[in-house]
Amino acid sequence: MKMSQISLAVFCLLIGLALQVLPSHAQNSQQDYINAHNAARSLVGVGAVTWDEQVAAYARNYANQRSGDCRLVHSGGPYGENLAGSTGDLSGTQAVQLWVNEKADYNYNSNSCAPGKVCGHYTQVVWRNSVRIGCAKLNQDNEEVSSDEDSEEEEDTGMGEVDVEALIIQPSNAQNSQQDYLNAHNTARAQVGVANINWDASVATYALNYANSRKVDCNLIHSNGTYGENLAKGSGSFTGTAAVNLWVAEKQHYDYNSNTCVGGQCLHYTQVVWRDSVRVGCARVQCNNGWWFVTCNYDPPGNYVGEKPY
């Protein structure tokens, strides 16, 4: 898709449906949003974006309008706009990083997204003529905790599904292959010196059978089987790679020295890089409501209480 629209301001909106979140302003300040955007812009030689209170007020007003349904529906206003939503504590910085991750799918020479891929959030973040930004985040604490992290000693993490509304949505099998799941896992494992994980057909069959059983409700409920398990769901073109990247993004909350999560969830990440988990099988199915349900199972399971992942 060619990029032709010129925007002078960008409005980013986060709609969070928090399952159980301690009050925090970490990674949600004006400067956090600015830093996340400008880090991406500087990598491609684009000048810094600055905060604009008028744009931010627009973002806040629209966020409040969406408090009733929390749907990622664009405002149709005069500004460029990126949206993200999560059941879990998705910070402003994390949302921007999700958009920036689309850089891998942007081809500068052709000024287009890779076939079947989404990159419109990223191009808005780094759009040279977008010089002012305003963001808002809305939380709704109105549901019970439902963990989607499984381990030998189960622990509630409060992490749920993450939904990123795509500006350009095209059906695609890209980023959903066995190798895509392995690449996403092994990139994270290599960063901390952990050996590659391998695909296991038996584990993958288990994952697919359970994913199919969740098509009716698409709820992030654990299978309570013998494997470690990470779950995610999302709308649009939510891919297996995107799900793994969300789990890996929790790395910033893992403190190795204390072997604890600090400032957010981290147990999806520790399962991804768990040294003794050497086999993985994943599945992605479309639920009856149109959302995508993604599960990865790990053998042997990780996240044993009192043990470090590597």
Short mmCIF file of C-alpha atoms in Angstrom, two decimals:
data_model
loop_
_atom_site.label_atom_id
_atom_site.label_comp_id
_atom_site.label_asym_id
_atom_site.label_seq_id
_atom_site.Cartn_x
_atom_site.Cartn_y
_atom_site.Cartn_z
CA MET A 1 0.00 0.00 0.00
CA LYS A 2 1.45 3.37 -1.01
CA MET A 3 1.79 6.02 1.67
CA SER A 4 0.51 9.35 0.40
CA GLN A 5 -1.31 11.19 3.20
CA ILE A 6 0.62 14.00 4.88
CA SER A 7 -0.20 14.56 8.55
CA LEU A 8 1.04 17.42 10.65
CA ALA A 9 0.03 15.92 13.96
CA VAL A 10 -0.35 12.41 15.26
CA PHE A 11 -2.79 11.25 17.91
CA CYS A 12 -2.16 7.95 19.64
CA LEU A 13 -4.80 6.36 21.86
CA LEU A 14 -4.48 3.45 24.27
CA ILE A 15 -7.66 1.77 25.50
CA GLY A 16 -6.79 -0.58 28.32
CA LEU A 17 -9.25 -3.01 29.90
CA ALA A 18 -7.21 -3.87 32.97
CA LEU A 19 -7.91 -7.14 34.71
CA GLN A 20 -6.00 -6.28 37.86
CA VAL A 21 -3.48 -3.50 37.68
CA LEU A 22 -1.73 -1.59 40.43
CA PRO A 23 -1.92 2.16 39.85
CA SER A 24 1.18 3.32 38.05
CA HIS A 25 2.35 6.17 35.86
CA ALA A 26 5.46 4.32 34.74
CA GLN A 27 5.93 4.48 30.96
CA ASN A 28 2.76 6.52 30.55
CA SER A 29 4.06 10.07 30.95
CA GLN A 30 4.28 12.67 28.21
CA GLN A 31 8.04 12.18 28.12
CA ASP A 32 7.68 8.40 27.87
CA TYR A 33 5.50 8.75 24.77
CA ILE A 34 7.89 11.31 23.31
CA ASN A 35 10.97 9.17 24.01
CA ALA A 36 9.44 6.07 22.46
CA HIS A 37 8.48 7.94 19.29
CA ASN A 38 11.73 9.85 18.97
CA ALA A 39 13.89 6.78 19.49
CA ALA A 40 12.28 5.29 16.38
CA ARG A 41 12.44 8.56 14.46
CA SER A 42 16.13 9.11 15.20
CA LEU A 43 16.97 5.68 13.77
CA VAL A 44 15.83 6.88 10.34
CA GLY A 45 17.11 10.44 10.62
CA VAL A 46 13.76 12.10 11.29
CA GLY A 47 13.49 15.11 13.60
CA ALA A 48 11.94 14.80 17.03
CA VAL A 49 8.19 15.02 17.56
CA THR A 50 7.00 17.28 20.39
CA TRP A 51 4.04 17.14 22.75
CA ASP A 52 1.01 19.24 21.89
CA GLU A 53 -1.61 19.78 24.59
CA GLN A 54 -4.38 20.50 22.10
CA VAL A 55 -3.75 17.18 20.36
CA ALA A 56 -3.50 15.45 23.74
CA ALA A 57 -6.86 16.93 24.79
CA TYR A 58 -8.39 15.52 21.62
CA ALA A 59 -6.89 12.13 22.49
CA ARG A 60 -8.27 12.25 26.04
CA ASN A 61 -11.73 13.26 24.88
CA TYR A 62 -11.89 10.45 22.37
CA ALA A 63 -10.54 7.93 24.86
CA ASN A 64 -13.34 8.87 27.23
CA GLN A 65 -15.88 8.39 24.44
CA ARG A 66 -14.65 4.83 24.05
CA SER A 67 -14.90 4.02 27.76
CA GLY A 68 -18.25 2.31 27.25
CA ASP A 69 -17.19 -0.34 24.76
CA CYS A 70 -13.37 -0.05 24.65
CA ARG A 71 -13.50 -0.81 20.92
CA LEU A 72 -10.62 0.20 18.69
CA VAL A 73 -12.65 2.34 16.32
CA HIS A 74 -10.93 5.31 14.71
CA SER A 75 -12.19 8.76 15.60
CA GLY A 76 -12.32 10.00 12.01
CA GLY A 77 -10.88 13.34 13.12
CA PRO A 78 -8.32 15.66 11.54
CA TYR A 79 -5.26 13.98 13.04
CA GLY A 80 -3.21 10.92 12.21
CA GLU A 81 -4.12 8.18 14.66
CA ASN A 82 -2.69 4.96 16.10
CA LEU A 83 -4.76 2.82 18.48
CA ALA A 84 -3.96 -0.10 20.76
CA GLY A 85 -5.86 -1.97 23.45
CA SER A 86 -5.17 -4.65 25.99
CA THR A 87 -6.66 -6.64 28.84
CA GLY A 88 -3.58 -6.28 30.98
CA ASP A 89 -1.29 -3.40 31.84
CA LEU A 90 -0.26 -2.22 28.39
CA SER A 91 1.80 0.91 28.97
CA GLY A 92 2.11 3.79 26.57
CA THR A 93 5.69 2.85 25.83
CA GLN A 94 4.71 -0.74 25.08
CA ALA A 95 1.98 0.38 22.70
CA VAL A 96 4.38 2.60 20.77
CA GLN A 97 6.86 -0.27 20.61
CA LEU A 98 4.19 -2.51 19.08
CA TRP A 99 3.69 0.05 16.33
CA VAL A 100 7.43 0.49 15.85
CA ASN A 101 7.87 -3.28 15.50
CA GLU A 102 6.10 -2.98 12.14
CA LYS A 103 9.30 -1.40 10.79
CA ALA A 104 10.39 -4.88 9.72
CA ASP A 105 7.52 -4.94 7.22
CA TYR A 106 8.09 -1.52 5.64
CA ASN A 107 9.97 -1.36 2.34
CA TYR A 108 11.41 2.11 1.88
CA ASN A 109 12.31 1.69 -1.78
CA SER A 110 8.77 0.79 -2.82
CA ASN A 111 7.20 2.85 -0.01
CA SER A 112 4.89 -0.03 0.78
CA CYS A 113 4.20 -2.71 3.35
CA ALA A 114 5.43 -6.21 2.62
CA PRO A 115 2.70 -8.35 1.02
CA GLY A 116 0.09 -9.28 3.58
CA LYS A 117 1.81 -7.27 6.30
CA VAL A 118 0.89 -4.19 8.33
CA CYS A 119 3.23 -1.21 8.61
CA GLY A 120 0.95 1.83 8.71
CA HIS A 121 1.36 2.35 12.46
CA TYR A 122 5.14 2.48 12.09
CA THR A 123 5.09 4.91 9.17
CA GLN A 124 2.86 7.24 11.16
CA VAL A 125 5.28 7.15 14.10
CA VAL A 126 8.21 8.19 11.88
CA TRP A 127 6.31 10.46 9.46
CA ARG A 128 8.65 13.41 8.95
CA ASN A 129 5.91 16.05 8.67
CA SER A 130 4.13 14.87 11.80
CA VAL A 131 5.77 17.17 14.31
CA ARG A 132 3.27 17.27 17.19
CA ILE A 133 1.81 14.43 19.20
CA GLY A 134 -0.78 13.90 21.92
CA CYS A 135 -1.62 10.58 23.56
CA ALA A 136 -4.07 9.26 26.14
CA LYS A 137 -4.57 6.01 28.02
CA LEU A 138 -7.86 4.82 29.50
CA ASN A 139 -8.13 2.05 32.09
CA GLN A 140 -11.28 0.17 33.05
CA ASP A 141 -10.83 -1.97 36.16
CA ASN A 142 -14.01 -3.97 36.02
CA GLU A 143 -13.17 -7.65 35.67
CA GLU A 144 -11.83 -10.50 37.75
CA VAL A 145 -8.28 -11.73 37.37
CA SER A 146 -7.84 -14.52 34.81
CA SER A 147 -4.25 -15.61 34.50
CA ASP A 148 -2.95 -16.81 31.18
CA GLU A 149 0.43 -17.97 32.45
CA ASP A 150 0.84 -21.62 33.41
CA SER A 151 3.69 -23.26 35.30
CA GLU A 152 4.37 -26.16 37.63
CA GLU A 153 3.59 -23.80 40.50
CA GLU A 154 0.84 -21.72 38.96
CA GLU A 155 0.97 -18.01 39.62
CA ASP A 156 -1.51 -15.32 38.66
CA THR A 157 0.05 -12.82 36.30
CA GLY A 158 -2.97 -10.72 35.36
CA MET A 159 -1.78 -10.67 31.76
CA GLY A 160 -4.41 -10.94 29.08
CA GLU A 161 -4.92 -10.42 25.43
CA VAL A 162 -3.47 -7.52 23.52
CA ASP A 163 -5.21 -6.08 20.51
CA VAL A 164 -3.55 -3.73 18.06
CA GLU A 165 -5.94 -2.14 15.62
CA ALA A 166 -4.40 -2.35 12.17
CA LEU A 167 -4.50 0.64 9.87
CA ILE A 168 -4.07 -1.73 6.94
CA ILE A 169 -5.58 -5.19 7.41
CA GLN A 170 -5.01 -7.93 4.87
CA PRO A 171 -5.59 -11.65 5.42
CA SER A 172 -2.26 -13.42 5.56
CA ASN A 173 -0.58 -16.64 6.60
CA ALA A 174 2.71 -14.79 6.97
CA GLN A 175 4.28 -14.85 10.44
CA ASN A 176 2.23 -17.88 11.43
CA SER A 177 4.43 -20.74 10.23
CA GLN A 178 6.35 -23.15 12.44
CA GLN A 179 9.55 -21.34 11.52
CA ASP A 180 8.04 -17.96 12.36
CA TYR A 181 7.18 -19.17 15.87
CA LEU A 182 10.65 -20.67 16.27
CA ASN A 183 12.42 -17.57 15.00
CA ALA A 184 10.53 -15.32 17.39
CA HIS A 185 11.32 -17.58 20.34
CA ASN A 186 14.94 -18.25 19.45
CA THR A 187 15.76 -14.61 18.83
CA ALA A 188 14.74 -13.88 22.42
CA ARG A 189 16.56 -16.94 23.74
CA ALA A 190 19.77 -16.07 21.90
CA GLN A 191 19.81 -12.63 23.50
CA VAL A 192 20.30 -14.24 26.91
CA GLY A 193 22.53 -17.10 25.80
CA VAL A 194 19.87 -19.82 25.84
CA ALA A 195 19.95 -22.57 23.22
CA ASN A 196 17.33 -22.80 20.51
CA ILE A 197 13.96 -24.36 21.17
CA ASN A 198 12.70 -26.91 18.63
CA TRP A 199 9.30 -27.59 17.13
CA ASP A 200 7.51 -30.67 18.42
CA ALA A 201 4.59 -32.11 16.46
CA SER A 202 3.00 -33.72 19.51
CA VAL A 203 3.07 -30.47 21.46
CA ALA A 204 1.73 -28.60 18.43
CA THR A 205 -1.14 -31.07 18.11
CA TYR A 206 -2.01 -30.48 21.75
CA ALA A 207 -1.92 -26.71 21.15
CA LEU A 208 -4.15 -26.95 18.09
CA ASN A 209 -6.69 -29.19 19.80
CA TYR A 210 -6.97 -26.81 22.72
CA ALA A 211 -7.12 -23.73 20.50
CA ASN A 212 -10.00 -25.28 18.57
CA SER A 213 -11.84 -25.89 21.84
CA ARG A 214 -11.70 -22.15 22.55
CA LYS A 215 -13.22 -21.02 19.25
CA VAL A 216 -16.67 -20.56 20.75
CA ASP A 217 -15.72 -18.11 23.51
CA CYS A 218 -12.10 -17.12 22.68
CA ASN A 219 -11.45 -16.78 26.41
CA LEU A 220 -7.87 -16.88 27.68
CA ILE A 221 -8.41 -19.87 29.95
CA HIS A 222 -5.58 -22.32 30.52
CA SER A 223 -5.81 -25.91 29.40
CA ASN A 224 -4.25 -27.10 32.68
CA GLY A 225 -2.32 -29.79 30.86
CA THR A 226 1.20 -31.06 31.38
CA TYR A 227 2.90 -28.38 29.30
CA GLY A 228 3.91 -24.81 29.97
CA GLU A 229 1.53 -22.45 28.21
CA ASN A 230 1.36 -18.88 26.92
CA LEU A 231 -1.91 -17.49 25.54
CA ALA A 232 -2.85 -14.37 23.60
CA LYS A 233 -5.67 -13.15 21.41
CA GLY A 234 -6.19 -10.20 19.13
CA SER A 235 -8.29 -8.85 16.31
CA GLY A 236 -7.32 -7.65 12.86
CA SER A 237 -4.38 -9.58 11.42
CA PHE A 238 -3.02 -10.65 14.83
CA THR A 239 -0.26 -13.14 14.01
CA GLY A 240 1.63 -15.81 15.88
CA THR A 241 4.79 -13.74 15.66
CA ALA A 242 2.95 -10.74 17.10
CA ALA A 243 1.80 -12.87 20.03
CA VAL A 244 5.33 -14.09 20.79
CA ASN A 245 6.66 -10.54 20.50
CA LEU A 246 4.11 -9.40 23.09
CA TRP A 247 5.34 -12.05 25.51
CA VAL A 248 8.97 -11.16 24.81
CA ALA A 249 8.22 -7.47 25.40
CA GLU A 250 7.78 -8.36 29.08
CA LYS A 251 11.57 -8.75 29.29
CA GLN A 252 11.81 -5.17 30.52
CA HIS A 253 9.92 -6.20 33.68
CA TYR A 254 12.12 -9.19 34.54
CA ASP A 255 14.85 -8.59 37.13
CA TYR A 256 17.35 -11.42 36.85
CA ASN A 257 19.14 -10.73 40.12
CA SER A 258 15.98 -11.02 42.22
CA ASN A 259 14.30 -13.42 39.76
CA THR A 260 11.10 -11.40 40.04
CA CYS A 261 8.82 -9.28 37.89
CA VAL A 262 9.26 -5.57 38.57
CA GLY A 263 6.79 -2.95 37.37
CA GLY A 264 4.75 -5.32 35.24
CA GLN A 265 4.16 -8.88 34.12
CA CYS A 266 7.11 -11.00 33.01
CA LEU A 267 6.18 -14.68 33.24
CA HIS A 268 5.29 -15.06 29.58
CA TYR A 269 8.82 -13.86 28.80
CA THR A 270 10.50 -16.19 31.29
CA GLN A 271 8.62 -19.14 29.78
CA VAL A 272 9.81 -18.15 26.30
CA VAL A 273 13.47 -18.15 27.43
CA TRP A 274 13.25 -20.98 29.98
CA ARG A 275 16.45 -22.97 29.37
CA ASP A 276 14.98 -26.39 30.11
CA SER A 277 11.97 -25.86 27.84
CA VAL A 278 13.43 -27.35 24.67
CA ARG A 279 10.31 -28.22 22.66
CA VAL A 280 7.47 -25.94 21.59
CA GLY A 281 4.24 -26.28 19.67
CA CYS A 282 1.93 -23.40 18.79
CA ALA A 283 -1.43 -22.88 17.16
CA ARG A 284 -3.53 -19.97 15.90
CA VAL A 285 -7.25 -20.25 15.24
CA GLN A 286 -9.95 -17.73 14.42
CA CYS A 287 -12.74 -17.62 16.99
CA ASN A 288 -16.42 -17.29 16.20
CA ASN A 289 -16.24 -13.58 17.07
CA GLY A 290 -13.55 -12.97 14.44
CA TRP A 291 -10.65 -12.67 16.89
CA TRP A 292 -7.50 -14.79 16.69
CA PHE A 293 -6.58 -17.11 19.56
CA VAL A 294 -2.87 -18.00 19.83
CA THR A 295 -1.38 -20.58 22.15
CA CYS A 296 2.14 -21.91 22.55
CA ASN A 297 2.90 -24.92 24.72
CA TYR A 298 6.31 -25.79 26.14
CA ASP A 299 7.94 -29.10 27.05
CA PRO A 300 9.18 -29.41 29.71
CA PRO A 301 7.22 -26.55 31.32
CA GLY A 302 9.01 -23.56 32.79
CA ASN A 303 8.39 -21.03 35.54
CA TYR A 304 9.15 -23.26 38.50
CA VAL A 305 8.96 -21.15 41.64
CA GLY A 306 12.39 -20.33 43.03
CA GLU A 307 14.25 -21.22 39.83
CA LYS A 308 15.75 -18.82 37.31
CA PRO A 309 14.95 -19.28 33.64
CA TYR A 310 18.61 -19.40 32.61
#
